[in-house]
PDB file of C-alpha atoms in Angstrom:
ATOM      1  CA  MET A 217     -85.438-164.189 -21.693  1.00 35.00           C
ATOM      2  CA  GLY A 218     -83.483-160.823 -22.640  1.00 38.00           C
ATOM      3  CA  ALA A 219     -82.486-158.528 -19.823  1.00 38.00           C
ATOM      4  CA  LEU A 220     -84.837-155.726 -18.687  1.00 39.00           C
ATOM      5  CA  MET A 221     -84.092-152.276 -20.565  1.00 38.00           C
ATOM      6  CA  GLY A 222     -85.679-148.835 -20.160  1.00 38.00           C
ATOM      7  CA  LEU A 223     -86.860-146.772 -23.289  1.00 42.00           C
ATOM      8  CA  LEU A 224     -84.634-144.229 -24.447  1.00 36.00           C
ATOM      9  CA  LEU A 225     -86.642-140.898 -24.159  1.00 38.00           C
ATOM     10  CA  ASP A 226     -86.881-138.727 -27.042  1.00 37.00           C
ATOM     11  CA  PRO A 227     -89.307-136.064 -26.164  1.00 39.00           C
ATOM     12  CA  GLY A 228     -91.564-134.661 -28.680  1.00 40.00           C
ATOM     13  CA  ARG A 229     -93.999-136.202 -31.602  1.00 42.00           C
ATOM     14  CA  THR A 230     -90.927-138.351 -32.873  1.00 43.00           C
ATOM     15  CA  GLY A 231     -91.530-140.930 -30.035  1.00 46.00           C
ATOM     16  CA  TYR A 232     -89.445-143.068 -28.347  1.00 47.00           C
ATOM     17  CA  THR A 233     -86.898-145.372 -29.445  1.00 45.00           C
ATOM     18  CA  LEU A 234     -86.514-148.975 -27.943  1.00 46.00           C
ATOM     19  CA  ALA A 235     -83.012-149.204 -26.921  1.00 41.00           C
ATOM     20  CA  PRO A 236     -80.991-150.034 -24.323  1.00 34.00           C
ATOM     21  CA  ASP A 237     -81.178-148.287 -20.829  1.00 34.00           C
ATOM     22  CA  GLY A 238     -80.965-148.618 -17.085  1.00 36.00           C
ATOM     23  CA  PRO A 239     -83.469-151.256 -15.578  1.00 38.00           C
ATOM     24  CA  SER A 240     -85.557-150.450 -12.247  1.00 42.00           C
ATOM     25  CA  ALA A 241     -83.345-150.285  -9.379  1.00 42.00           C
ATOM     26  CA  PRO A 242     -82.883-153.653  -7.165  1.00 37.00           C
ATOM     27  CA  GLY A 243     -86.071-153.560  -4.592  1.00 42.00           C
ATOM     28  CA  GLU A 244     -87.815-150.529  -5.766  1.00 47.00           C
ATOM     29  CA  ALA A 245     -91.087-150.129  -4.121  1.00 50.00           C
ATOM     30  CA  VAL A 246     -93.894-151.798  -5.812  1.00 53.00           C
ATOM     31  CA  GLY A 247     -96.302-148.869  -6.629  1.00 53.00           C
ATOM     32  CA  GLU A 248     -94.489-145.926  -6.368  1.00 67.00           C
ATOM     33  CA  ALA A 249     -95.006-144.890  -9.893  1.00 86.00           C
ATOM     34  CA  VAL A 250     -96.878-146.244 -13.082  1.00 91.00           C
ATOM     35  CA  ASN A 251     -94.699-148.759 -14.603  1.00 92.00           C
ATOM     36  CA  VAL A 252     -95.002-150.058 -18.312  1.00 93.00           C
ATOM     37  CA  LEU A 253     -93.409-152.951 -19.645  1.00 92.00           C
ATOM     38  CA  VAL A 254     -93.273-153.141 -23.471  1.00 92.00           C
ATOM     39  CA  SER A 255     -92.169-156.661 -24.496  1.00 90.00           C
ATOM     40  CA  ARG A 256     -91.408-158.296 -28.007  1.00 88.00           C
ATOM     41  CA  HIS A 257     -92.236-161.820 -28.143  1.00 83.00           C
ATOM     42  CA  ARG A 258     -89.929-163.290 -30.882  1.00 76.00           C
ATOM     43  CA  GLY A 259     -91.183-166.983 -30.615  1.00 67.00           C
ATOM     44  CA  LEU A 260     -95.018-166.678 -30.873  1.00 59.00           C
ATOM     45  CA  PRO A 261     -96.989-169.403 -32.818  1.00 56.00           C
ATOM     46  CA  ARG A 262     -98.903-168.667 -35.769  1.00 58.00           C
ATOM     47  CA  ASP A 263    -102.653-170.005 -36.759  1.00 56.00           C
ATOM     48  CA  ARG A 264    -103.393-171.222 -40.246  1.00 62.00           C
ATOM     49  CA  MET A 265    -103.687-168.110 -41.563  1.00 61.00           C
ATOM     50  CA  GLY A 266    -100.281-166.641 -40.477  1.00 57.00           C
ATOM     51  CA  HIS A 267    -101.567-164.492 -37.716  1.00 59.00           C
ATOM     52  CA  ARG A 268     -99.413-164.498 -34.490  1.00 53.00           C
ATOM     53  CA  LEU A 269    -101.397-166.117 -31.410  1.00 54.00           C
ATOM     54  CA  SER A 270    -100.669-163.888 -28.305  1.00 63.00           C
ATOM     55  CA  ALA A 271    -100.324-165.198 -24.655  1.00 71.00           C
ATOM     56  CA  SER A 272    -103.467-164.574 -22.417  1.00 86.00           C
ATOM     57  CA  GLY A 273    -103.662-161.344 -20.765  1.00 90.00           C
ATOM     58  CA  ARG A 274    -103.283-163.076 -17.237  1.00 93.00           C
ATOM     59  CA  SER A 275    -100.031-164.791 -18.236  1.00 93.00           C
ATOM     60  CA  LEU A 276     -98.739-161.430 -19.751  1.00 94.00           C
ATOM     61  CA  ILE A 277     -99.504-159.832 -16.310  1.00 96.00           C
ATOM     62  CA  VAL A 278     -97.987-162.661 -14.426  1.00 95.00           C
ATOM     63  CA  GLY A 279     -94.850-162.585 -16.433  1.00 92.00           C
ATOM     64  CA  ALA A 280     -94.606-158.682 -16.577  1.00 93.00           C
ATOM     65  CA  LEU A 281     -94.904-158.568 -12.878  1.00 93.00           C
ATOM     66  CA  ASP A 282     -91.824-160.786 -12.242  1.00 92.00           C
ATOM     67  CA  THR A 283     -89.726-159.022 -14.841  1.00 90.00           C
ATOM     68  CA  THR A 284     -90.869-155.691 -13.561  1.00 88.00           C
ATOM     69  CA  TYR A 285     -90.795-156.031  -9.998  1.00 88.00           C
ATOM     70  CA  GLY A 286     -89.348-159.340  -8.988  1.00 90.00           C
ATOM     71  CA  ILE A 287     -92.262-160.846  -7.541  1.00 92.00           C
ATOM     72  CA  ARG A 288     -93.824-164.081  -8.624  1.00 94.00           C
ATOM     73  CA  ILE A 289     -97.567-164.795  -8.501  1.00 94.00           C
ATOM     74  CA  THR A 290     -99.872-167.244 -10.081  1.00 95.00           C
ATOM     75  CA  ALA A 291    -103.088-166.321 -12.300  1.00 94.00           C
ATOM     76  CA  ALA A 292    -105.057-167.192  -9.276  1.00 96.00           C
ATOM     77  CA  ASP A 293    -103.688-164.072  -7.745  1.00 96.00           C
ATOM     78  CA  LEU A 294    -105.505-161.806 -10.101  1.00 96.00           C
ATOM     79  CA  ALA A 295    -108.644-160.112  -9.836  1.00 96.00           C
ATOM     80  CA  ARG A 296    -110.975-158.474 -12.044  1.00 96.00           C
ATOM     81  CA  ASP A 297    -113.918-155.750 -11.049  1.00 95.00           C
ATOM     82  CA  GLY A 298    -117.173-155.083 -12.585  1.00 94.00           C
ATOM     83  CA  HIS A 299    -115.640-152.868 -15.604  1.00 94.00           C
ATOM     84  CA  LYS A 300    -113.223-155.639 -16.247  1.00 94.00           C
ATOM     85  CA  ARG A 301    -110.517-154.006 -14.673  1.00 96.00           C
ATOM     86  CA  TRP A 302    -107.268-156.272 -13.520  1.00 97.00           C
ATOM     87  CA  SER A 303    -105.833-156.026 -10.249  1.00 96.00           C
ATOM     88  CA  VAL A 304    -103.226-157.980  -7.752  1.00 96.00           C
ATOM     89  CA  PRO A 305    -105.054-157.497  -4.474  1.00 95.00           C
ATOM     90  CA  ALA A 306    -102.182-158.970  -2.384  1.00 94.00           C
ATOM     91  CA  LEU A 307     -99.983-156.450  -3.731  1.00 93.00           C
ATOM     92  CA  GLU A 308    -101.993-153.480  -3.777  1.00 93.00           C
ATOM     93  CA  LEU A 309    -101.442-152.812  -7.583  1.00 95.00           C
ATOM     94  CA  SER A 310    -103.833-152.230 -10.413  1.00 96.00           C
ATOM     95  CA  ALA A 311    -102.921-153.509 -13.936  1.00 97.00           C
ATOM     96  CA  SER A 312    -103.785-153.423 -17.598  1.00 98.00           C
ATOM     97  CA  VAL A 313    -102.615-155.366 -20.702  1.00 97.00           C
ATOM     98  CA  ALA A 314    -102.666-154.989 -24.301  1.00 96.00           C
ATOM     99  CA  HIS A 315    -100.957-156.835 -27.488  1.00 92.00           C
ATOM    100  CA  VAL A 316    -100.454-156.369 -30.927  1.00 91.00           C
ATOM    101  CA  GLY A 317     -98.671-158.674 -33.255  1.00 86.00           C
ATOM    102  CA  ALA A 318     -95.388-159.765 -31.758  1.00 87.00           C
ATOM    103  CA  TYR A 319     -95.584-157.058 -28.897  1.00 91.00           C
ATOM    104  CA  SER A 320     -97.541-156.500 -25.561  1.00 93.00           C
ATOM    105  CA  ALA A 321     -97.524-153.787 -23.192  1.00 95.00           C
ATOM    106  CA  VAL A 322     -98.515-154.086 -19.448  1.00 96.00           C
ATOM    107  CA  ALA A 323     -99.258-151.443 -16.949  1.00 96.00           C
ATOM    108  CA  PHE A 324     -99.102-151.332 -13.323  1.00 96.00           C
ATOM    109  CA  ALA A 325    -100.391-148.278 -11.138  1.00 95.00           C
ATOM    110  CA  PRO A 326    -100.767-147.984  -7.354  1.00 91.00           C
ATOM    111  CA  ALA A 327    -103.650-149.421  -5.411  1.00 85.00           C
ATOM    112  CA  GLY A 328    -106.580-146.909  -5.819  1.00 87.00           C
ATOM    113  CA  ARG A 329    -105.468-145.800  -9.538  1.00 93.00           C
ATOM    114  CA  ALA A 330    -107.527-146.868 -12.533  1.00 96.00           C
ATOM    115  CA  ILE A 331    -105.066-147.459 -15.087  1.00 97.00           C
ATOM    116  CA  GLY A 332    -105.621-148.459 -18.900  1.00 98.00           C
ATOM    117  CA  VAL A 333    -102.930-149.399 -21.578  1.00 98.00           C
ATOM    118  CA  ASP A 334    -103.214-149.847 -25.256  1.00 98.00           C
ATOM    119  CA  ILE A 335    -100.707-150.480 -27.830  1.00 97.00           C
ATOM    120  CA  GLN A 336    -101.517-150.316 -31.758  1.00 96.00           C
ATOM    121  CA  ASP A 337     -99.832-151.045 -35.086  1.00 94.00           C
ATOM    122  CA  GLU A 338    -100.376-148.700 -37.928  1.00 90.00           C
ATOM    123  CA  ARG A 339    -102.597-150.897 -39.968  1.00 88.00           C
ATOM    124  CA  ASP A 340    -104.888-149.727 -42.326  1.00 90.00           C
ATOM    125  CA  ARG A 341    -108.509-149.398 -40.909  1.00 93.00           C
ATOM    126  CA  PRO A 342    -110.381-146.482 -42.497  1.00 95.00           C
ATOM    127  CA  ALA A 343    -113.765-147.366 -41.562  1.00 96.00           C
ATOM    128  CA  ALA A 344    -112.976-147.642 -37.985  1.00 95.00           C
ATOM    129  CA  LEU A 345    -111.201-144.447 -38.161  1.00 97.00           C
ATOM    130  CA  ARG A 346    -113.981-142.721 -39.791  1.00 96.00           C
ATOM    131  CA  TRP A 347    -116.509-144.071 -37.229  1.00 95.00           C
ATOM    132  CA  LEU A 348    -114.177-143.131 -34.095  1.00 96.00           C
ATOM    133  CA  GLY A 349    -113.783-139.504 -35.536  1.00 96.00           C
ATOM    134  CA  ASP A 350    -117.575-139.108 -35.679  1.00 95.00           C
ATOM    135  CA  VAL A 351    -118.038-140.372 -31.800  1.00 95.00           C
ATOM    136  CA  LEU A 352    -115.241-137.871 -31.096  1.00 96.00           C
ATOM    137  CA  GLY A 353    -117.150-135.160 -32.731  1.00 95.00           C
ATOM    138  CA  ARG A 354    -114.527-134.399 -35.746  1.00 95.00           C
ATOM    139  CA  GLU A 355    -115.066-133.627 -39.073  1.00 95.00           C
ATOM    140  CA  GLU A 356    -112.346-135.690 -40.024  1.00 96.00           C
ATOM    141  CA  PRO A 357    -111.122-139.677 -39.243  1.00 97.00           C
ATOM    142  CA  ALA A 358    -109.462-140.133 -35.859  1.00 97.00           C
ATOM    143  CA  THR A 359    -105.766-141.324 -35.990  1.00 96.00           C
ATOM    144  CA  ILE A 360    -104.272-144.515 -34.681  1.00 96.00           C
ATOM    145  CA  ARG A 361    -102.879-142.620 -31.875  1.00 96.00           C
ATOM    146  CA  ASP A 362    -106.561-141.407 -30.998  1.00 97.00           C
ATOM    147  CA  PHE A 363    -107.693-145.090 -31.480  1.00 97.00           C
ATOM    148  CA  ALA A 364    -105.059-146.111 -28.993  1.00 97.00           C
ATOM    149  CA  GLU A 365    -106.069-143.407 -26.467  1.00 97.00           C
ATOM    150  CA  CYS A 366    -109.549-144.394 -26.676  1.00 97.00           C
ATOM    151  CA  GLU A 367    -108.920-148.085 -26.101  1.00 97.00           C
ATOM    152  CA  ALA A 368    -106.681-147.261 -22.847  1.00 98.00           C
ATOM    153  CA  LEU A 369    -109.817-144.661 -21.625  1.00 98.00           C
ATOM    154  CA  ILE A 370    -112.252-147.760 -22.163  1.00 97.00           C
ATOM    155  CA  LYS A 371    -109.834-150.117 -20.026  1.00 97.00           C
ATOM    156  CA  ALA A 372    -109.210-147.847 -17.463  1.00 97.00           C
ATOM    157  CA  SER A 373    -112.817-146.160 -16.799  1.00 97.00           C
ATOM    158  CA  HIS A 374    -116.434-147.375 -16.825  1.00 94.00           C
ATOM    159  CA  LEU A 375    -116.893-146.572 -20.313  1.00 95.00           C
ATOM    160  CA  THR A 376    -117.644-149.014 -23.156  1.00 93.00           C
ATOM    161  CA  LYS A 377    -117.747-148.810 -27.013  1.00 89.00           C
ATOM    162  CA  GLU A 378    -121.465-148.385 -26.398  1.00 91.00           C
ATOM    163  CA  THR A 379    -121.478-145.554 -24.097  1.00 93.00           C
ATOM    164  CA  PHE A 380    -118.126-143.640 -25.172  1.00 93.00           C
ATOM    165  CA  ALA A 381    -120.148-141.065 -27.607  1.00 91.00           C
ATOM    166  CA  GLY A 382    -119.426-137.420 -25.942  1.00 93.00           C
ATOM    167  CA  THR A 383    -116.215-138.411 -25.109  1.00 96.00           C
ATOM    168  CA  ARG A 384    -113.489-135.687 -26.136  1.00 96.00           C
ATOM    169  CA  LEU A 385    -109.655-136.207 -26.453  1.00 96.00           C
ATOM    170  CA  PRO A 386    -107.715-132.799 -25.833  1.00 94.00           C
ATOM    171  CA  PRO A 387    -104.967-132.111 -28.657  1.00 94.00           C
ATOM    172  CA  TRP A 388    -102.125-134.000 -27.869  1.00 92.00           C
ATOM    173  CA  GLN A 389     -98.686-132.977 -26.356  1.00 90.00           C
ATOM    174  CA  PRO A 390     -96.238-134.676 -24.194  1.00 87.00           C
ATOM    175  CA  GLY A 391     -97.532-136.037 -20.729  1.00 90.00           C
ATOM    176  CA  TRP A 392    -100.864-136.376 -19.363  1.00 94.00           C
ATOM    177  CA  ARG A 393    -103.837-134.434 -20.393  1.00 96.00           C
ATOM    178  CA  PRO A 394    -107.242-134.172 -19.048  1.00 97.00           C
ATOM    179  CA  THR A 395    -110.159-135.528 -20.700  1.00 97.00           C
ATOM    180  CA  ASN A 396    -113.886-134.803 -20.527  1.00 96.00           C
ATOM    181  CA  THR A 397    -114.570-137.898 -18.494  1.00 93.00           C
ATOM    182  CA  ASP A 398    -114.647-137.505 -14.824  1.00 92.00           C
ATOM    183  CA  THR A 399    -110.980-136.943 -13.581  1.00 95.00           C
ATOM    184  CA  TYR A 400    -109.369-139.317 -16.142  1.00 97.00           C
ATOM    185  CA  GLU A 401    -106.268-138.077 -18.139  1.00 97.00           C
ATOM    186  CA  VAL A 402    -104.397-139.854 -21.177  1.00 97.00           C
ATOM    187  CA  ARG A 403    -101.099-139.466 -22.651  1.00 95.00           C
ATOM    188  CA  SER A 404     -99.511-141.550 -25.518  1.00 93.00           C
ATOM    189  CA  VAL A 405     -95.930-141.940 -27.376  1.00 90.00           C
ATOM    190  CA  VAL A 406     -94.668-143.286 -30.311  1.00 90.00           C
ATOM    191  CA  LEU A 407     -92.540-146.610 -30.136  1.00 88.00           C
ATOM    192  CA  ARG A 408     -90.017-146.985 -32.960  1.00 83.00           C
ATOM    193  CA  PRO A 409     -88.419-150.555 -32.748  1.00 81.00           C
ATOM    194  CA  GLU A 410     -85.512-150.753 -35.066  1.00 77.00           C
ATOM    195  CA  ASP A 411     -86.059-151.839 -38.460  1.00 78.00           C
ATOM    196  CA  GLU A 412     -90.020-152.510 -38.106  1.00 82.00           C
ATOM    197  CA  PRO A 413     -93.012-149.958 -38.325  1.00 86.00           C
ATOM    198  CA  PRO A 414     -93.994-147.494 -35.219  1.00 89.00           C
ATOM    199  CA  LEU A 415     -96.043-148.565 -32.687  1.00 92.00           C
ATOM    200  CA  HIS A 416     -98.562-146.142 -30.779  1.00 94.00           C
ATOM    201  CA  LEU A 417     -98.890-146.906 -26.992  1.00 95.00           C
ATOM    202  CA  ALA A 418    -101.385-144.968 -25.055  1.00 96.00           C
ATOM    203  CA  LEU A 419    -102.186-144.642 -21.264  1.00 97.00           C
ATOM    204  CA  ALA A 420    -105.377-143.747 -19.461  1.00 98.00           C
ATOM    205  CA  CYS A 421    -105.296-143.197 -15.361  1.00 97.00           C
ATOM    206  CA  ASP A 422    -107.829-141.447 -12.971  1.00 96.00           C
ATOM    207  CA  ALA A 423    -105.248-139.100 -11.831  1.00 93.00           C
ATOM    208  CA  PRO A 424    -101.720-138.134 -13.413  1.00 91.00           C
ATOM    209  CA  ALA A 425     -98.687-139.947 -12.130  1.00 90.00           C
ATOM    210  CA  PRO A 426     -94.941-140.585 -12.642  1.00 89.00           C
ATOM    211  CA  VAL A 427     -94.730-143.064 -15.466  1.00 89.00           C
ATOM    212  CA  ARG A 428     -91.602-145.455 -16.286  1.00 87.00           C
ATOM    213  CA  PHE A 429     -91.258-147.555 -19.284  1.00 86.00           C
ATOM    214  CA  HIS A 430     -89.359-150.689 -19.817  1.00 86.00           C
ATOM    215  CA  HIS A 431     -88.591-152.944 -22.657  1.00 84.00           C
ATOM    216  CA  LEU A 432     -88.010-156.448 -22.950  1.00 83.00           C
ATOM    217  CA  GLU A 433     -86.725-158.657 -25.602  1.00 82.00           C
ATOM    218  CA  GLU A 434     -87.709-162.272 -25.466  1.00 74.00           C
ATOM    219  CA  GLU A 435     -85.709-164.972 -27.483  1.00 59.00           C
TER     220      GLU A 435
END
């Protein structure tokens, strides 16, 4: 397994570049901030159609906890509530997980905070984006960034795809932005892996919190 690396911050719409940076400080207290680990899994098997087979959400959370904090748990230590939100009760952490292609993203937040993460590639999906644009009350299709933010908001909150109508996303800007859903806020960035198409990563939380991004390359 490769070394843990941070994301080189490049503020603005151009996004972040996946590049070496300093890891989390040894012994950093669990739960001081939202920590997001973006991993590239190079050796994933493929199905008969050539699609990559991703690891389970449970195993991704377990592995990310070890990588980010140096704490080892088992899948039995994870819990889910009635809204399917992950947590690690013994460590007083909330968690969320997403994956697309060879990439996964796992986010951890302090106990008591609801966190959601999503990661999307730029596959063509016109029907889904037209539908989401209608749901968001827009005259034009939604964007992939909107799609990721909505998925993250659903993972963090009580909302579902069936109850999402009426939700509104604020215009994009760096950092946290409030939505019209209770106290939930969203934020998103563009990830630009070297020699690969961009990825869109979104977070949702019921209160703004400092965010630390990390990157892991698996051999």
